Short mmCIF file of the C-alpha atoms (twelve columns), coordinates in Angstrom:
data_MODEL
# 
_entry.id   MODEL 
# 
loop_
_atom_site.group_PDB 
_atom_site.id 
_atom_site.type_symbol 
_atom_site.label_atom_id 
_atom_site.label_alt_id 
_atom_site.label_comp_id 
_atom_site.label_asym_id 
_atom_site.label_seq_id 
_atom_site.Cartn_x 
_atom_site.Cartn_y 
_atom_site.Cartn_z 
_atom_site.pdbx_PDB_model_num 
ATOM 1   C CA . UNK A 1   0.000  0.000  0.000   1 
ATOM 2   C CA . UNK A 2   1.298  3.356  -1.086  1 
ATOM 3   C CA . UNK A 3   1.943  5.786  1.545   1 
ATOM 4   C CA . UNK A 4   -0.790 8.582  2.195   1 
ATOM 5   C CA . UNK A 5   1.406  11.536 1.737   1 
ATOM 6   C CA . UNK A 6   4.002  11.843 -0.914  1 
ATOM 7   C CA . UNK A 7   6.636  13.864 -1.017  1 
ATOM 8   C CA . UNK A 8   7.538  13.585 -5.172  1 
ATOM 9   C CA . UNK A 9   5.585  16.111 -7.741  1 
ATOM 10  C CA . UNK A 10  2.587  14.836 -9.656  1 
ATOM 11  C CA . UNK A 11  4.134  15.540 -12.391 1 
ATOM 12  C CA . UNK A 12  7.234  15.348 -14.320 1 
ATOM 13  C CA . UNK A 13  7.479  19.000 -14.909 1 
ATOM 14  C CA . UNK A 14  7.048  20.209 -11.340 1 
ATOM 15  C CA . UNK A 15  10.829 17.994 -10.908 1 
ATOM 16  C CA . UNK A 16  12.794 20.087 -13.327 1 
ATOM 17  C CA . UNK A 17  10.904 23.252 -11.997 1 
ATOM 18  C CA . UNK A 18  11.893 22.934 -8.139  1 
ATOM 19  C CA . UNK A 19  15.442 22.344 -9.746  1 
ATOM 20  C CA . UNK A 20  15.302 25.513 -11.651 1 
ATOM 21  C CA . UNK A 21  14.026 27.264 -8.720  1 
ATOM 22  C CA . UNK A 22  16.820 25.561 -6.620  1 
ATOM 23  C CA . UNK A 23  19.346 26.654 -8.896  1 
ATOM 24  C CA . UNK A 24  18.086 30.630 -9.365  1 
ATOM 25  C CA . UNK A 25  18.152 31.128 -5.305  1 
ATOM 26  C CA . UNK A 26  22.055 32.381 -4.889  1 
ATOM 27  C CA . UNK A 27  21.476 35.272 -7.526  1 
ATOM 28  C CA . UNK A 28  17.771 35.632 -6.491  1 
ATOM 29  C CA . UNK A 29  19.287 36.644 -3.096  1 
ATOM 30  C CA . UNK A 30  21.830 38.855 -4.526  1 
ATOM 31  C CA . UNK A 31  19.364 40.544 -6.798  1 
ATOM 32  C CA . UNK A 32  16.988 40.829 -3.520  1 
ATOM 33  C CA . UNK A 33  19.490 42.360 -1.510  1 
ATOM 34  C CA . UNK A 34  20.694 44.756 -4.147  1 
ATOM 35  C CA . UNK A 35  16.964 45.764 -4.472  1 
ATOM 36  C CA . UNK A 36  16.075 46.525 -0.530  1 
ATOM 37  C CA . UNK A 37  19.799 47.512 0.552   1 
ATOM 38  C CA . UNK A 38  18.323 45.019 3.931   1 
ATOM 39  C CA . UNK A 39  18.949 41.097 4.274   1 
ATOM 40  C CA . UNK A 40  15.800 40.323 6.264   1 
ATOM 41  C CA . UNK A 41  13.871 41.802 3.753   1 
ATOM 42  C CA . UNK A 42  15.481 40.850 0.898   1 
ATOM 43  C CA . UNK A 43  15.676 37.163 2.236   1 
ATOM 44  C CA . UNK A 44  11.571 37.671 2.442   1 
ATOM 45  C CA . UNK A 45  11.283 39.154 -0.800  1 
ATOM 46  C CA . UNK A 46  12.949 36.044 -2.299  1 
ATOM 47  C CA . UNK A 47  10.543 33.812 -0.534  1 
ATOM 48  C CA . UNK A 48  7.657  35.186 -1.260  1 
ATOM 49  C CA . UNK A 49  8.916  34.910 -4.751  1 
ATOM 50  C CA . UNK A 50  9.816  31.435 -4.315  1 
ATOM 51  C CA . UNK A 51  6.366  30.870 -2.872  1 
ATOM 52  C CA . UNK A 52  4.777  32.737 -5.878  1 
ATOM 53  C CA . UNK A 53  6.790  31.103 -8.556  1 
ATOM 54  C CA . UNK A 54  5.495  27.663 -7.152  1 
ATOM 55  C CA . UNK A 55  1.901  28.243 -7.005  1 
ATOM 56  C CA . UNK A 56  2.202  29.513 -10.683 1 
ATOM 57  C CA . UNK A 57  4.432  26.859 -11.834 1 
ATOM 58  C CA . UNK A 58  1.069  25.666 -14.244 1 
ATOM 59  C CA . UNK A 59  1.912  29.055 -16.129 1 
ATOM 60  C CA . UNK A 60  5.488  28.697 -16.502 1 
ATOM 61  C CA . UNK A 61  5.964  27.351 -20.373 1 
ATOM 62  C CA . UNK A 62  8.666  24.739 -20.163 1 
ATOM 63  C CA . UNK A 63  11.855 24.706 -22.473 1 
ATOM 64  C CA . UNK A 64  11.299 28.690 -21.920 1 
ATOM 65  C CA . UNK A 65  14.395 30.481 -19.934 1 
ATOM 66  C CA . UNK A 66  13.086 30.228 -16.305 1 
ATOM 67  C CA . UNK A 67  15.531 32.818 -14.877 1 
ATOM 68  C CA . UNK A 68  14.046 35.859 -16.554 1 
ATOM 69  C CA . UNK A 69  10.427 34.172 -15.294 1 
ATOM 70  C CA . UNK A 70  11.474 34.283 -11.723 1 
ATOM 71  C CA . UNK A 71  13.445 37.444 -11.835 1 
ATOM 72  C CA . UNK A 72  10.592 39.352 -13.365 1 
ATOM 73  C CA . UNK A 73  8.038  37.920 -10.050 1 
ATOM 74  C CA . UNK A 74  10.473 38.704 -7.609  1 
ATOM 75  C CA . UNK A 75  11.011 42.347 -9.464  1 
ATOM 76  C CA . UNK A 76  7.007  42.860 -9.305  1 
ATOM 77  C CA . UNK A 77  6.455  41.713 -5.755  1 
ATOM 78  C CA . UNK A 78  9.515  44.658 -4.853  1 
ATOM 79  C CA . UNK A 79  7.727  47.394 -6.551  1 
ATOM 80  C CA . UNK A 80  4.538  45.982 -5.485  1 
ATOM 81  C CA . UNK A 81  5.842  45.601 -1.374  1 
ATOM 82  C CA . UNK A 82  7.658  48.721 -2.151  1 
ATOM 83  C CA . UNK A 83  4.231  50.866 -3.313  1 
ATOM 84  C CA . UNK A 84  2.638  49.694 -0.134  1 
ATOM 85  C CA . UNK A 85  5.357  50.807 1.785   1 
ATOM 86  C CA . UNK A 86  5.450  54.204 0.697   1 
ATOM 87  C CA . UNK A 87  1.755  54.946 2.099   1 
ATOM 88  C CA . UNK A 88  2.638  53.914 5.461   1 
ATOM 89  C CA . UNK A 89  4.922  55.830 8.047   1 
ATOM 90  C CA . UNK A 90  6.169  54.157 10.615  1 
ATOM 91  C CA . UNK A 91  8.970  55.867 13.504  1 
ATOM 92  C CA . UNK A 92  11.391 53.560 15.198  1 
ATOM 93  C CA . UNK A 93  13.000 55.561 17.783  1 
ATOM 94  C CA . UNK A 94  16.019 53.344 18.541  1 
ATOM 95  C CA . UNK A 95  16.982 54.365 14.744  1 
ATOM 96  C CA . UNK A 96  18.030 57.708 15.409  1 
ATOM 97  C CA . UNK A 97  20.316 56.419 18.076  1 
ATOM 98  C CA . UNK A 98  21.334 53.694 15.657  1 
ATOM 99  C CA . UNK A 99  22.023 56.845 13.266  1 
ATOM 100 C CA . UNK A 100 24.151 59.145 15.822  1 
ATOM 101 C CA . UNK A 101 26.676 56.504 16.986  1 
ATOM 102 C CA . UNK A 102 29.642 56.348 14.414  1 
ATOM 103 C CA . UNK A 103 31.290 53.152 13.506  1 
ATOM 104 C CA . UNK A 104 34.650 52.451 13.752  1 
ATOM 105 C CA . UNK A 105 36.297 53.658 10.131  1 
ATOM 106 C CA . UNK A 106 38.242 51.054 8.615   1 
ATOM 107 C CA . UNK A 107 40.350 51.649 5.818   1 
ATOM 108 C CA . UNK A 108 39.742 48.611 4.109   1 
ATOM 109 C CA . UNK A 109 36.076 49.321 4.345   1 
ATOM 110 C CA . UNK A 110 36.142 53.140 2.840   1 
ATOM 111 C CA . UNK A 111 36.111 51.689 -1.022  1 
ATOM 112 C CA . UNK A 112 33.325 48.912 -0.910  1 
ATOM 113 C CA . UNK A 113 31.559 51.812 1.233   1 
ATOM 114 C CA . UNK A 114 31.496 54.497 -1.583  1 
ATOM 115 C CA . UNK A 115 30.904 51.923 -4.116  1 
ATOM 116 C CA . UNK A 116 27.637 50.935 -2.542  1 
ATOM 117 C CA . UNK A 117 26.809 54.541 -1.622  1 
ATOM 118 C CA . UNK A 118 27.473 55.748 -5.401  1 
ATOM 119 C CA . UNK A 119 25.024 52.621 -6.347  1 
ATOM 120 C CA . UNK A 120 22.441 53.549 -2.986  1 
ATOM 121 C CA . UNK A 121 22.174 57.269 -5.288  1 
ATOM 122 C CA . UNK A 122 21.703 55.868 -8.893  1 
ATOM 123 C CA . UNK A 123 18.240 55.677 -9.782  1 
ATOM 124 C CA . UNK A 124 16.179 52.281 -9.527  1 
ATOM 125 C CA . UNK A 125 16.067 51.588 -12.901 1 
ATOM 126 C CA . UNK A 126 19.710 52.377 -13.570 1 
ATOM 127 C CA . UNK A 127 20.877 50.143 -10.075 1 
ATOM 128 C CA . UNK A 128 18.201 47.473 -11.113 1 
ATOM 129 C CA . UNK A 129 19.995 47.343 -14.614 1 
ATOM 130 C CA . UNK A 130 23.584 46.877 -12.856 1 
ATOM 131 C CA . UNK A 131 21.931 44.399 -10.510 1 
ATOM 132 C CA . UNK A 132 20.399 42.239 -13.148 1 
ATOM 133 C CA . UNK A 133 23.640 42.274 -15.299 1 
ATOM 134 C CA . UNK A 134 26.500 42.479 -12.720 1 
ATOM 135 C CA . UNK A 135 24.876 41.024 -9.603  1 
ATOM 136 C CA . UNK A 136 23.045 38.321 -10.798 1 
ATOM 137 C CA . UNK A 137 24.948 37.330 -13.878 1 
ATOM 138 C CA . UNK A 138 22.390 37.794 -16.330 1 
ATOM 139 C CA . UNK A 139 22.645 38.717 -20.040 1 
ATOM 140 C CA . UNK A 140 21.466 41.596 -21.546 1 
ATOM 141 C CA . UNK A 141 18.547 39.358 -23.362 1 
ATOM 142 C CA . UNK A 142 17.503 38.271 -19.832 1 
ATOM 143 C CA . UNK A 143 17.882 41.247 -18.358 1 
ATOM 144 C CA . UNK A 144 15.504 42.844 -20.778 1 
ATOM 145 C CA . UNK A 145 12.958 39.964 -20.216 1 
ATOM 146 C CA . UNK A 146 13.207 40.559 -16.622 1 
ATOM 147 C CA . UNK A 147 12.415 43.845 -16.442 1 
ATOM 148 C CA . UNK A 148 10.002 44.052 -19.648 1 
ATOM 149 C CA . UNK A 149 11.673 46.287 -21.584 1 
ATOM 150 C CA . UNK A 150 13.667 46.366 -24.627 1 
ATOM 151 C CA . UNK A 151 17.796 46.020 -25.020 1 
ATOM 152 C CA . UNK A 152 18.576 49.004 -25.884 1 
ATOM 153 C CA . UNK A 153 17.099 50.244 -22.639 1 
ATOM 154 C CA . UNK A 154 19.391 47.741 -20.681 1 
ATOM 155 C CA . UNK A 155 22.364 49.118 -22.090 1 
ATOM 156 C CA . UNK A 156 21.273 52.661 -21.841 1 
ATOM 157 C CA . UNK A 157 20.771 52.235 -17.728 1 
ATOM 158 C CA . UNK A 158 23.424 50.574 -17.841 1 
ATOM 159 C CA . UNK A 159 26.061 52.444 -19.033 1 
ATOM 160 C CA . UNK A 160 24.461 56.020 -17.333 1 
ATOM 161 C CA . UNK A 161 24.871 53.575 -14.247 1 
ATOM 162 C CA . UNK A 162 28.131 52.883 -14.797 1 
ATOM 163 C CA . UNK A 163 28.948 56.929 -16.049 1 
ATOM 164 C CA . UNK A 164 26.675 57.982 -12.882 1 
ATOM 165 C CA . UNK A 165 29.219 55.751 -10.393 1 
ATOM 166 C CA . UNK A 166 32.537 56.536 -12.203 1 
ATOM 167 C CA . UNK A 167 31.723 60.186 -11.583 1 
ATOM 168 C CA . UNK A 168 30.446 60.027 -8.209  1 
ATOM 169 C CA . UNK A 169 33.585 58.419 -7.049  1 
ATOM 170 C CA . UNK A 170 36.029 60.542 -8.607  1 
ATOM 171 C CA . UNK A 171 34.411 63.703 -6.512  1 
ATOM 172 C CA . UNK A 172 31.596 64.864 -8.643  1 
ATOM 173 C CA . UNK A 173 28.138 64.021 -7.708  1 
ATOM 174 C CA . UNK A 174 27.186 61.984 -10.499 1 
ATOM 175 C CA . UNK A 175 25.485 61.584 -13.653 1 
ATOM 176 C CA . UNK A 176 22.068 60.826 -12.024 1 
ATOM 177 C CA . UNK A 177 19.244 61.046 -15.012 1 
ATOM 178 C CA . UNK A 178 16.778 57.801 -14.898 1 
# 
């Protein structure tokens, strides 16, 4: 007699799909983190997309490229989290004190540290772009896909990104047009 609860998929596709999805989760998380600049968030964000992807597996097409599938879900469900967000204000008062004490400065630390600042300032669609491409590995194709727009536009964000960052470090304040 066949156990009552199975663990396998009912079907042959849902395999190769947990695999994909098993496979995207490093530079899901990367993406994620690039997007809210917070790990507990971004490590939500990712799981919710995870959760998402699965329960619309039925509408994934197989032998299409999965990674742009996912990508785009866990984009949506940022901007989506992200519009709620903005229409609620919420005041954490242990922040401010969080804010007023300085860290120790390490020199090691000063160059990551203005990188991420001059990438905190670019617009979203200019640090998604860099995210997409540099962070997650992506090409511009997927990219594109991703974010539903054409290739052109990739490489457009991308290289104002890249002009936007190069400037910011050497002094100037950056070529910051979305």
């Amino acid at each position: 007699m066949p156990p009552l609860s199975s663990t396998k998929p009912c079907d042959g596709h849902a395999d190769g799909f947990a695999d994909d999805m098993v496979a995207a989760l490093p530079a899901l998380r990367r993406f994620a983190r690039s997007l809210c600049r917070q790990g507990d968030i971004a490590d939500d964000l990712v799981q919710e997309t995870m959760m998402r992807a699965w329960s619309s597996r039925h509408t994934f097409q197989p032998g299409s490229n999965f990674r742009p599938w996912v990508f785009t879900i866990l984009r949506n469900q940022f901007y989506s989290t992200a519009r709620k967000r903005s229409r609620m204000i919420s005041w954490d008062p242990e922040a401010a004190e969080r804010i007023l004490i300085q860290q120790p400065d390490q020199e090691s630390d000063f160059h990551v540290q203005d990188i991420q600042s001059a990438v905190r300032k670019l617009p979203d669609s200019q640090r998604e772009m860099l995210m997409l491409i540099a962070g997650a590995g992506m090409s511009y194709e997927e990219a594109a896909i991703a974010a539903d727009c054409k290739i052109g536009t990739v490489k457009s964000r991308i290289s104002r990104g890249r002009a936007a960052i190069r400037a910011t470090l050497d002094g100037g304040q950056g070529l910051l047009l979305a």
